[in-house]
XYZ file of C-alpha atoms in Angstrom:
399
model
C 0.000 0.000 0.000
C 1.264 3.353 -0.084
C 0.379 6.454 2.465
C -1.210 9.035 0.435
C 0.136 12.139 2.769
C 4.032 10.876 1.827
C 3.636 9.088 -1.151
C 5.920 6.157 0.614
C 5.302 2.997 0.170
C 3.918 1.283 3.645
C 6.611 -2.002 4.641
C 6.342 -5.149 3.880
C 6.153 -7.225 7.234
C 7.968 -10.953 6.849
C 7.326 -13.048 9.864
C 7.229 -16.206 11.489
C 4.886 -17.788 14.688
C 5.397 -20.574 16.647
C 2.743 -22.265 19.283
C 3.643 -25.692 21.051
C 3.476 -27.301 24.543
C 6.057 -29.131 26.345
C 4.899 -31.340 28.911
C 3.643 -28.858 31.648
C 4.967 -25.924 29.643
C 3.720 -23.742 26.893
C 5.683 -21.911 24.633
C 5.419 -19.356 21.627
C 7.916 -17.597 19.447
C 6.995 -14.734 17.160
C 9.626 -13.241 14.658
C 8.735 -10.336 12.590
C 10.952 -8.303 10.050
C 9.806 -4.928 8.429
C 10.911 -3.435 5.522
C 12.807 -0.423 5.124
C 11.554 3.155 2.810
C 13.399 5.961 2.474
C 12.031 7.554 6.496
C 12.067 4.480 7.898
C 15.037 1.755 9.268
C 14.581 -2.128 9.024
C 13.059 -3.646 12.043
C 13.352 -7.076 13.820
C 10.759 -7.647 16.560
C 11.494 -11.049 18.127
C 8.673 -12.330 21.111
C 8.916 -15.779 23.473
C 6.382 -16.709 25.900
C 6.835 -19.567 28.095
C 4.484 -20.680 30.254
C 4.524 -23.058 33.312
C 1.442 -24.885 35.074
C 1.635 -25.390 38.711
C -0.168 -28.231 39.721
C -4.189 -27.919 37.750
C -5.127 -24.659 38.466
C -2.185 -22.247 38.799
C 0.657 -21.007 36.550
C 3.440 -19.230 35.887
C 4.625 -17.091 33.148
C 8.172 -15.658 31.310
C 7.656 -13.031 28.332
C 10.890 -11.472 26.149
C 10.711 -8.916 23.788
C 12.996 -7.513 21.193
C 13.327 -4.834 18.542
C 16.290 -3.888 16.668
C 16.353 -0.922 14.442
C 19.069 -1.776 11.985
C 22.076 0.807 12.086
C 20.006 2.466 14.521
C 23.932 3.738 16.131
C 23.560 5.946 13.136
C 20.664 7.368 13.914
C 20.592 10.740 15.751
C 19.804 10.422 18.876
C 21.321 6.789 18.444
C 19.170 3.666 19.221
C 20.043 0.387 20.894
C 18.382 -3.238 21.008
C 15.628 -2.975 23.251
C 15.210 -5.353 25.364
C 11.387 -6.447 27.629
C 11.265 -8.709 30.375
C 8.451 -9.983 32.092
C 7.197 -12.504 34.646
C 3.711 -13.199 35.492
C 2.118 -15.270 38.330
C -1.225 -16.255 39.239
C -2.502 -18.738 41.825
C -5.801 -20.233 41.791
C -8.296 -22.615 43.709
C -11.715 -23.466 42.978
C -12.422 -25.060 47.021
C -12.066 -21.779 48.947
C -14.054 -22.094 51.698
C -15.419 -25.450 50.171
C -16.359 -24.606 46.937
C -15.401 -21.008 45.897
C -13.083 -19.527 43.251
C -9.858 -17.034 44.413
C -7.394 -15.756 42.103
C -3.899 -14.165 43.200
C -2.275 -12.429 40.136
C 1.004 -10.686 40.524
C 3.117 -9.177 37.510
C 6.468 -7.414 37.098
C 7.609 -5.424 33.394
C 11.469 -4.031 32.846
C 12.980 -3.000 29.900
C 16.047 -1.202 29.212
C 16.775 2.542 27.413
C 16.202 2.597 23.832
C 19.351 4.983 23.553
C 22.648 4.206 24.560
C 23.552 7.118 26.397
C 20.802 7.597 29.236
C 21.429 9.475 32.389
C 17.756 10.772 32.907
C 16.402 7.516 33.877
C 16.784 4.233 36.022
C 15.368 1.026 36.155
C 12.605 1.634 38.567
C 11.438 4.517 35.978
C 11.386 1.671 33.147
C 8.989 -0.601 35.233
C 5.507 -1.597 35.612
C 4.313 -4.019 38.294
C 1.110 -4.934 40.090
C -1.065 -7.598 41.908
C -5.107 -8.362 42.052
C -7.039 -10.500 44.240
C -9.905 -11.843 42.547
C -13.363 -13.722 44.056
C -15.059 -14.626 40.608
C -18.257 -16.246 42.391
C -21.952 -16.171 42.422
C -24.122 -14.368 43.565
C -21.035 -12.821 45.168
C -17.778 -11.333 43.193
C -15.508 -8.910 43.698
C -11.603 -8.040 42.866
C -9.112 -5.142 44.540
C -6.178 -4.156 42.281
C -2.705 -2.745 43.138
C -0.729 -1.284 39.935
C 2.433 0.616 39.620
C 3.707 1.790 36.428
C 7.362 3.920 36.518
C 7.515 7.327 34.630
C 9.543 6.263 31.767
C 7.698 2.740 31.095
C 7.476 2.436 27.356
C 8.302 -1.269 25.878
C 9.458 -1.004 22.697
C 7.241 -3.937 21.348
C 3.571 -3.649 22.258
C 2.405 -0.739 23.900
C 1.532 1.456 27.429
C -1.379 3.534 27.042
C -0.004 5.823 30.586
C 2.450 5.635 32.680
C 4.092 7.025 35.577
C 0.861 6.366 38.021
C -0.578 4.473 40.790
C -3.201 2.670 40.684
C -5.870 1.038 42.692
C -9.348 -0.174 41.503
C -11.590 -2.522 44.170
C -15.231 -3.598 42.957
C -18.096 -5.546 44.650
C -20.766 -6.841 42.984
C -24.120 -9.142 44.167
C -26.098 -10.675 41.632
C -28.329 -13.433 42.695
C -30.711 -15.844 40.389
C -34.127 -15.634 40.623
C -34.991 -19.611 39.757
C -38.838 -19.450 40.439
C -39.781 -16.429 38.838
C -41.046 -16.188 35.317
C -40.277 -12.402 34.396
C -36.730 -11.980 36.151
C -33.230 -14.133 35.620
C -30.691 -12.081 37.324
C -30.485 -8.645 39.032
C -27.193 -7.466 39.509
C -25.682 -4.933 41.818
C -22.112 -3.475 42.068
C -20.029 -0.677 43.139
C -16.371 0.246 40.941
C -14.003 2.293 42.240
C -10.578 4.027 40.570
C -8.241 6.061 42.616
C -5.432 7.014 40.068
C -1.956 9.275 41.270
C 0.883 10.385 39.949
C 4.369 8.765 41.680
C 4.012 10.836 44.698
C 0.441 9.698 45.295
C -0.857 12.867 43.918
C -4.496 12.649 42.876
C -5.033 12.595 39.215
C -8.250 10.766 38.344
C -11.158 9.267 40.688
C -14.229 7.883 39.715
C -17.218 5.846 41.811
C -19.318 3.850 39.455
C -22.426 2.858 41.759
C -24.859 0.060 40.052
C -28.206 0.504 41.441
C -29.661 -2.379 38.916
C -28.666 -4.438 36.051
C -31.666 -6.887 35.169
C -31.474 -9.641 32.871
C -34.962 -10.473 32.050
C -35.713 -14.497 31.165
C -36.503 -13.287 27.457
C -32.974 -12.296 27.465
C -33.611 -8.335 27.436
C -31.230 -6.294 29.829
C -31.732 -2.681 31.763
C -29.548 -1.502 33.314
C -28.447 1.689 34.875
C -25.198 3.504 36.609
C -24.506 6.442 38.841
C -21.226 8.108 39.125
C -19.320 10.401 40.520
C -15.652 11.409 38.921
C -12.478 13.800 39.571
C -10.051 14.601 36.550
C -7.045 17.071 37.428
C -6.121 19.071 33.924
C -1.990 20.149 34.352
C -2.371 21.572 31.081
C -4.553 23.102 28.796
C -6.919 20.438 26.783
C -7.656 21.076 23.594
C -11.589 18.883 23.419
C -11.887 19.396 19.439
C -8.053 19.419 18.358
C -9.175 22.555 16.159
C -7.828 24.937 18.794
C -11.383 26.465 19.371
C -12.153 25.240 22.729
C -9.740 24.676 25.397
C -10.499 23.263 28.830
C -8.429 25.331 31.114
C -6.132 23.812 34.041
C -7.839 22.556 36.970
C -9.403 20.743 39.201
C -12.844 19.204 37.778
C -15.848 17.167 39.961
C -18.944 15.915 38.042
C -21.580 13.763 38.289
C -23.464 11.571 35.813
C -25.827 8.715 35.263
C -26.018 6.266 32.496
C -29.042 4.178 31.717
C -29.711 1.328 28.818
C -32.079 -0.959 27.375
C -31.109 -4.355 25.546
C -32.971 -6.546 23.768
C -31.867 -10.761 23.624
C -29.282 -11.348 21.090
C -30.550 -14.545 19.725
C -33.354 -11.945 17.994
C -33.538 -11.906 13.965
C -33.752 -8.316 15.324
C -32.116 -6.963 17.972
C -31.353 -3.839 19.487
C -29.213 -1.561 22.238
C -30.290 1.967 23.171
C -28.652 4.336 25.863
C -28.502 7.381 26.849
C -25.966 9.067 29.314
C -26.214 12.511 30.749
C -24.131 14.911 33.568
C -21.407 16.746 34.502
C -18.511 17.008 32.040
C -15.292 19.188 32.534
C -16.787 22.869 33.150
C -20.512 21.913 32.031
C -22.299 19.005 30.712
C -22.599 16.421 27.925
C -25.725 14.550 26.820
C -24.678 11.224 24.581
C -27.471 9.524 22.930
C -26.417 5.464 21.664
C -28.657 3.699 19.402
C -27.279 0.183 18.026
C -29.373 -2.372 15.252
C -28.217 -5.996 14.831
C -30.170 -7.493 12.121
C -29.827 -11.186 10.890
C -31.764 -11.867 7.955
C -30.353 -15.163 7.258
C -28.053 -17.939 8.832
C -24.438 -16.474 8.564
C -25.129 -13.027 8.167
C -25.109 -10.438 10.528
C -25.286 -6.453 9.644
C -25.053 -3.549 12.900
C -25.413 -0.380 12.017
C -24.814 2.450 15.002
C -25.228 5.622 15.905
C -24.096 7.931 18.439
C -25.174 11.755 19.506
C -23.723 13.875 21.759
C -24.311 17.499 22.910
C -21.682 19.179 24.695
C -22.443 22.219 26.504
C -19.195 24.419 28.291
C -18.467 27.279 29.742
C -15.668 27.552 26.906
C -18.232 26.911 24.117
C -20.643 24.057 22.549
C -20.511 21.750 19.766
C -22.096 18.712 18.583
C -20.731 15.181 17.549
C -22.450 12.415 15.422
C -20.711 8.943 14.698
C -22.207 6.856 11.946
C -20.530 2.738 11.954
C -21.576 0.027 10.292
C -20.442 -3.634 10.527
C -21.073 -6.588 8.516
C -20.297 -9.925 8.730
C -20.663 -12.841 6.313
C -20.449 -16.676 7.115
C -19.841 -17.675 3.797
C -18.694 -21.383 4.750
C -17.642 -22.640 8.315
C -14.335 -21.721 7.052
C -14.739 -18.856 4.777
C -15.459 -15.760 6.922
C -15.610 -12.077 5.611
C -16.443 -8.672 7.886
C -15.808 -5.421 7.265
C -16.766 -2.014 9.717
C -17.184 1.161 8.089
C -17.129 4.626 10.262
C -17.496 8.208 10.062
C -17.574 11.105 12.825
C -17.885 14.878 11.705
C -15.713 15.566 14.132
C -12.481 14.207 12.471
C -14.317 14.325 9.233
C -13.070 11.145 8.517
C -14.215 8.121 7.083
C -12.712 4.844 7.573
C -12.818 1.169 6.444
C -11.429 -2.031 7.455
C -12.493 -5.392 5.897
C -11.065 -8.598 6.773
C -11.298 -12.316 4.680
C -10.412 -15.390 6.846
C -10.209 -18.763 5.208
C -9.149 -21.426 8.012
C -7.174 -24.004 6.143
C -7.183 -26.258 8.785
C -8.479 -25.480 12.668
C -4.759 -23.628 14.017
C -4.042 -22.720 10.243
C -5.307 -19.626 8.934
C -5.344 -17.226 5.740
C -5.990 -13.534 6.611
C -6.626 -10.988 3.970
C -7.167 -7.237 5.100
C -7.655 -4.044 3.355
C -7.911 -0.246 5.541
C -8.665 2.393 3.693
C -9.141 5.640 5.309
C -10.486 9.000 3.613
C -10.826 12.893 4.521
C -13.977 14.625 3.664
C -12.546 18.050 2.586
C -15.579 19.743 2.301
C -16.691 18.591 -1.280
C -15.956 15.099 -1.638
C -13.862 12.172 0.365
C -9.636 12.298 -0.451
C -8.100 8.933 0.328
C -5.988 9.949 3.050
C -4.397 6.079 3.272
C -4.709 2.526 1.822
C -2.943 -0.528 2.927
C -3.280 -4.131 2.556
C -1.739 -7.257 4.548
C -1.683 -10.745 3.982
C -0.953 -13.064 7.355
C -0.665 -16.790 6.863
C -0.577 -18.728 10.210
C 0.591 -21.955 10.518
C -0.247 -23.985 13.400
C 2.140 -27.695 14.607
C 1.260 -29.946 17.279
C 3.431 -32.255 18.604
């Protein structure tokens, strides 16, 4: 493909997979070369995952990570392998207390500088770690979460969507079965909780999430509705439409808001999801209205289109947002499967396209072909912005 703001062509990605188990141990290896353009370097991106059971319900984990940028000591400021380690633990029972579930998940993420010469951080800054105890039961659950991630966390392979935080997240939830009634399945209530600070347990982000009700009806059909209460700290100016025209100014900002939806059963020829969510929202308020079809006219086919509304309402200013998608999907054998998900927001103005063909040679063995295509709507018609298309073969060996 080639990316129409350049004119470059997009790599080619080369790889290679590997999925087996060992005894007690499973392991996967994933080697991936780009290819180079004029802009951009080669790339090798090597992954290994081994993991260990212990005993039948717990395990242990190991996961490496490596990307070289080739000649990347040329590059200015100069780049080095990068190196990810991880290890991962989690201990499970199913006969707490007789005959309950607990979880105990720890984890613990390091990688080194991509640059050579690095004085500004240390390891603890290139680290993410956490645990969570989890109690996945009926008609009690719950889980409390412990996370750290260090300010200068950023693995070269994959991906951290924040870092330099604490985090802790408990929720509890009750949701008992109602096995002689005719109307009502399940009612469901929870409270979620997020306390989010900066390294030197700073407040940054809170939010309550209070569950008065989430029925599940014995046709299937779900209401459901949520209270909360959040706190967002601004450090700098936030520009909400990326045009420049409204900026949220720095500060300290409390709302509160309430969320309510109506599902119908999925196993419908005709199905559908409506919400609506209204409240506080930085220095005013925001109204989002959610309307979702999934239609099924025939075995194998399945078509959702959605749309989404929302009125925003500041002290800064006001503006409107509508976002039209539509997915498809088509069953065309047990083995031949084709969807595709078109969108478009008039925020962004643009319109977007991804489509997908999967033919499974053999179950473990698959054939992926996928085509983006992405365009701008410049006020009197729709520029292709950028098209691309990959081909993945996957080849699965059991021994």
């Amino acid at each position: 493909g080639l990316d129409d703001q350049t004119g470059q062509p997009i790599p080619i990605t080369l790889g290679g997979r590997f999925l087996g188990s060992v005894g007690d141990y499973n392991v996967a290896l994933l080697q991936v070369r780009t290819g180079a353009t004029d802009e951009v370097n080669r790339e090798d991106f090597t992954m290994a995952r081994v993991r260990r059971n212990i005993g039948t319900e717990s395990t242990v984990g190991l996961i490496y990570t490596r990307r070289a940028t080739h000649a990347g000591d040329t590059l200015d400021p100069a780049l080095q392998d990068r190196h990810t380690l991880g290890a991962d633990l989690e201990l499970s029972t199913s006969r707490f207390v007789g005959n309950k579930n607990l979880q105990f998940q720890a984890f613990f993420v390091a990688h080194n500088s991509p640059f050579a010469e690095d004085d500004a951080t240390d390891f603890w800054d290139r680290t993410a770690r956490g645990i969570r105890l989890n109690f996945p039961n009926q008609p009690w659950s719950g889980h409390v979460s412990y996370r750290e991630f260090g300010s200068a966390y950023d693995p070269a392979v994959g991906f951290a969507p924040r870092n330099g935080f604490r985090r802790v997240n408990p929720r509890i939830g009750f949701a008992p079965q109602f096995e002689n009634s005719t109307l009502i399945q399940q009612v469901e209530w929870s409270v979620w909780f997020e306390h989010l600070m900066d390294l030197d347990f700073r407040l940054l982000t809170q939010e309550l999430r209070f569950t008065p009700f989430e029925i599940r009806f014995m046709s299937g059909d779900e209401l459901s509705l949520d209270v909360s209460r959040g706190f967002e700290r601004l450090d700098e100016p936030f520009d909400i439409r990326g045009d420049g025209s409204i900026i949220i100014p720095v500060g300290d900002y409390t709302n509160w808001w309430i969320d309510a939806g109506v599902q119908t059963a999925r196993f419908r020829r005709v199905s559908a999801e409506v919400g609506v969510e209204t409240g506080g929202f930085w220095s005013g308020r925001r109204t989002e209205y959610r309307l979702e079809l999934t239609v099924r006219p025939m075995a194998g086919v399945e078509l959702a289109p959605e749309y989404v509304h929302t009125d925003v309402d500041l002290q800064e200013g006001a503006f409107k947002t509508d976002l039209v998608r539509f997915r498809g999907t088509l069953d065309v054998t047990t083995w031949l499967l084709f969807s595709a998900t078109v969108q478009y927001d008039n925020l962004s103005n643009l319109l977007g396209m991804n489509s997908r063909l999967r033919w499974i040679i053999t179950p473990g063995s698959d054939l992926y072909l996928v085509y983006n295509h992405n365009w701008l709507d410049d006020g009197s018609r729709f520029v292709t912005r950028q098209r691309t298309g990959t081909v993945k073969l996957s080849y699965t060996h059991r021994f």
